[in-house]
Amino acid sequence: MPFYSAIAASGAAVTVLGGVAVMAVVTWFRFWPSLFGEWLSSLDHKKIGIMYIIVAFIMLARGFVDAAMMRAQQAIAYNSDGYLPPSHFDQIFSSHGTIMIFFMAMPFLTGLFNLIVPQQIGARDVAFPFMNSVSLWLTSAGAGLVLISLVIGVFSTAGWTGYPPYSETQYSPDVGVDYWLWAVLVSGVGSTMGGINFLVTIVKCRAPGMHFLRMPLFTWTALITSILMIFAFPALTVVCSMLALDRTLDFHFFTNGDGGNMMNYINLFWLWGHPEVYILILPAFGVFSEVVAVFSQKRLFAYISLVLATSAIGLLSFCVWLHHFFTMGSSETVNSFFGIMTTIIAVPTGVKVFDWLLTMYRGRLIFKPPMLFTIGFLVTFVIGGLTGVLMAIPPVDYMVHNTTFLIAHFHNMIIPGVLFGFLAGYMYWFPKAFGFKLNEWWGAASFWCWIIGFYLAFMPLYVLGLMGMPRRMEHYDIAAWQPHLIVAAIGAFIIFLGIVCLGVQLAVSIRDRKQLLDLTGDPWNGRTLEWLTSSPAAPYNFAVLPKIEGIDAFWHLKEHGLAYKRPAKYEPIVLPKNSLIGLFIGGAAFAFGFAMVWYIWWLAVLSLAAIAALIVIRASDDEPDFVMPASTVQAIEDERFEQLAKAPRNEMEDEPGFVGFPAPEAAK
Amino acid sequence: MALSITLLCGGCGILTSPDLNPKGPIAHAERQLLFDALSVMMIVIVPVFIMAALFTWRYRGSNAKARYTPKFDFYWPLEFLVWGAPLAIIVWLGVFHLWPGTHRLDPYKPLPSDVAPLQVEVVAQDWKWLFIYPEQDIAVVNELAFPVNTPLSLKITSDTVMNSLLIPSLGGQIYAMAGMQSRLHLLADEEGEYWGRNVQYSGKGFADQQFHAIAMSRDDFDAWVAKAKQSSGALDAAAYQALAKPSSKVPVTYYSGVEPDLFDSIIAKYAHGHDRLAAEAAEAGHEPAQP
Amino acid sequence: MSAVAANFTETPIPPDEARGYEEKAFGFWVYLMSDAVIFALLFATYVVMVGNTAGGPDGATLFSLTRASGETALLLTSSITFGIATVEAARGRRDMVLIWLLVTAALGLGFLFLEFGEFSSMISEGAGPQRSGFLSSFFTLVGTHGLHVSLGLFWLFVMVGQIVTKGLTAPVASRLMRLGLFWHFLDIIWVAIFSIVYLPGLL
């Protein structure tokens, strides 16, 4: 129990009380039956996507609290111990990185894939809906392990990368590293399965006519990301298992002495870690590609270049891992090779930036919040790209490696690159998930807070890096650093306002949902297929699978007046039944992780047996699907077309790029 | 806007920052590479800023005068430029800066000089730095003194977790790892007291794991060695065991003598090939230190 | 792939269902790729650490070619018997499928028995995974394969149960086909273990 400090104890209290409060609310509104019946057991990719994104937002809040605490500590810790002891500060920087990468960004992107990819390719669900649910609950189990470490025991102090030998039992004897390991391992298995699922979905489940080179860019990035997940995550599984064997069974993979070699860990970790960077950012690139075309009211410029660039980035991402440790003493030729490979990635990335800009060229820009995030991204991201190329030059890296320059660089990639992309996607696709749009004023306010906060928080870290300030400093004795750290703390506070704005935006939009209603399913005059479905989409997405004739499939259908044609009669549709087994497997995996952290062997065996039993039960079920009768489909579609007919005039209809909505007679 | 405010705030500090204000040829060359690459990269960065600002303003929805071509989605010459320009810059950077720079500034490469280099063996400990001067037969904790304009030849290892040694005023860093020896060659061309430290997180004493790096005249250095020689204790095996225990904020400590081959025995006790290195160490006639 | 699944049963499979089996087969291939990466990394680690004996025994003193060959023979034969079971399944001969699956299981159990004996004798000689980096990587690589074989056996017994209770229905046949892929995959991995771990260790 965290009684070692008041701050840690209150963190634990907030976690516990938060959990209790959620349960109380659910109980009060008698929401339990529908929670289990319609959500937790759901195999519908859209609901699973929404749950992923909820996990991401919860973990974003937790990860941000960590960040704010670090900024506050460093702002005051000049020649003083600040308010956090090293043992606590070190847990915070470790959990911040772990949470933001594994439990904020990963669930967010998987959630967006779930919500959108099947609809973009004209599929009725993902290829393996049940495995999808297992992935979700494994990710949640990992997130749960990180959260519970706040209450029972401690978290790792070894940073999000967990470098040995520091992370070995000799130097980190407490349970912190074990929490980190098992959280990462459990969720990593979920991510591998997610990758397999989306690869198969995209390769096998596209609607007729949706050739690879007609797929929207977001789906393309989902495809490449899935491939990266399938081939990169095994490295994480292997390296974390080895460290777990070292810690639990006294093996000698990475120990000091006894034939261990820490350099193997570092190689294996980054063999996963570098592709992971692109796993995070490619989906965001996909979102930007969609948003920039829609809100420039113009075709995406050089579609084929963007596809090629995406694939090239995916391939190159496996050839650069050594740039994370130029300072480990490799020969100058090896360092040069990996440095050059790294700079080469800047080429396809630069191509993307220019093609997005050229999409805006001679367009008619509409500055909705997703577009604001996109433009903010374009400008800010190139600064991160610039510093990335600088650090790809080994001698420059010798100077700034392990300093706050590096911290500034990767936050410069991950906040404007990844997070802005996900937030843009969240605001862009929110109506598709819930049937009403998000408030734009608060969205814009959030954007401005995020971008101003970002510059204030991270530009000083570039300067501090050049002043030699290392990362992960609990206190320091160099006076010149402090002003920069104070500015950075102010920046963090403004980012906090940005997060508050997101919360207000959601609350205000729920309150005003009647005014923000999207009855058409196509609130932005969209170009891609997900806007053909109703908002929110029916369980089967498409009553009749659309026939695809080109890039921007939906646009094409609208232009030719085919978008809202009704068939003479509807066919029955096969859909997966709900199942709680995924949730149970996640619960058992959580118990297993917890047991391995605390060496509770009976619980470990029991939970593994439970997982095996659950899988056998599921595998013996030959009727996992049900058939939705044609009459039900008919009824749902009737209502959909009634709504279409009475949809009020859309603001996009005044725009020059508008291609047309359903003719009202289509509803008859 | 925010950027310029920050740069203004930072302006004073950054001008005197060790990275941009180098005190030796290595740091100087590393900074020069940074500047060179930065300027080459501006060829791509500046157009992005201009295009983003210009397009955002010109093609804003309310500007009906701007041309609007909703179906314009490809143009060969533009696409050629889009791929070609970044590629040309990267090739330029790789051929003229990255490859030669990396080879020139390899930290393992001895520095050309008329003066014989000063050999120092460096051991990272929890949470301090031990500097062994084999030629002078002295050892110092948390202070690295050396004559100015004399190459400094460092052999580095760790007797604990992974560390990384950085003296920003003099040049880049290298990891210190148990059972292994890494090399770093530095040179100061200006007298002064600089700071160096571990920059690889190593545990709760990490923040205080720093040392003074003092570049002094040859005479001052000789006097400094003589002063160290006069200190009371020698760094024998027992003294080393005591020193190697975790401790923070250790004051500068001098040892008037050093156990022979201490550095090699610290490496040998972790070495992977274990037997090969231990055997070599035994052949050379000394026992590995007790674990 | 659908052709394979369709061969198992007499009644034609509706196209939607066939598409489902095809997706599953493709997904399983992708999973095997991912698993192959795991083994590739374990092999790489083993090769890097083979010299890190830390004063302990090396492969030449520990490995026995007789035992490794015995293990190889058992596992390779089990792949053949599984192949026969697959052929029988295609002919729809339920009892023969069961017999050949049980023969496969016996061979697999024999393999695990030999491997278990090898591990326990090494551990009792003080050459357990805690002894050195080399032995850690050896036990992890070979043990991961052994774990896969154990999971494969567990799956095999589940399939035997399903064939007994459900018969050779289309879903059962499609699962059997994937188990076959898994089993042959483990065979290939074992051949790599034999040629990278045991042969160089002994020669």
XYZ file of C-alpha atoms in Angstrom, chain A residues 293-294 296-299 366 520 522-528 531-532 551-564 649-664, chain B residues 68 70-71:
50
model
C -9.129 16.276 -48.274
C -12.598 16.639 -46.780
C -10.149 21.343 -48.291
C -13.125 20.086 -50.341
C -10.725 18.648 -52.816
C -9.311 15.301 -53.861
C -13.158 24.867 -43.783
C -27.783 12.064 -42.780
C -22.717 12.374 -43.810
C -22.155 15.550 -41.772
C -18.976 16.769 -43.520
C -19.778 16.083 -47.155
C -17.483 13.094 -46.867
C -15.607 11.268 -49.569
C -15.059 7.805 -48.138
C -20.126 8.274 -44.464
C -22.566 6.158 -46.459
C -10.981 6.170 -55.053
C -13.264 8.283 -52.838
C -15.914 5.597 -53.214
C -18.716 7.449 -51.466
C -18.045 10.637 -53.412
C -18.322 8.677 -56.609
C -21.648 7.154 -55.516
C -22.995 10.581 -54.589
C -21.880 12.132 -57.853
C -23.683 9.477 -59.818
C -26.777 9.568 -57.629
C -26.206 5.981 -56.489
C -25.458 6.607 -52.857
C -28.933 6.160 -51.439
C -30.443 21.445 -44.392
C -26.780 20.709 -43.738
C -24.305 23.581 -43.357
C -22.082 21.873 -45.913
C -24.716 22.406 -48.597
C -23.603 26.023 -48.924
C -20.057 25.002 -49.663
C -18.828 25.019 -53.264
C -17.603 21.464 -53.031
C -20.980 20.032 -52.113
C -21.970 17.044 -54.235
C -25.444 16.339 -53.137
C -27.485 14.481 -50.649
C -30.116 11.926 -51.153
C -32.913 13.040 -53.273
C -35.919 12.976 -50.939
C -10.766 26.350 -56.620
C -11.578 20.317 -56.578
C -10.418 17.623 -58.985
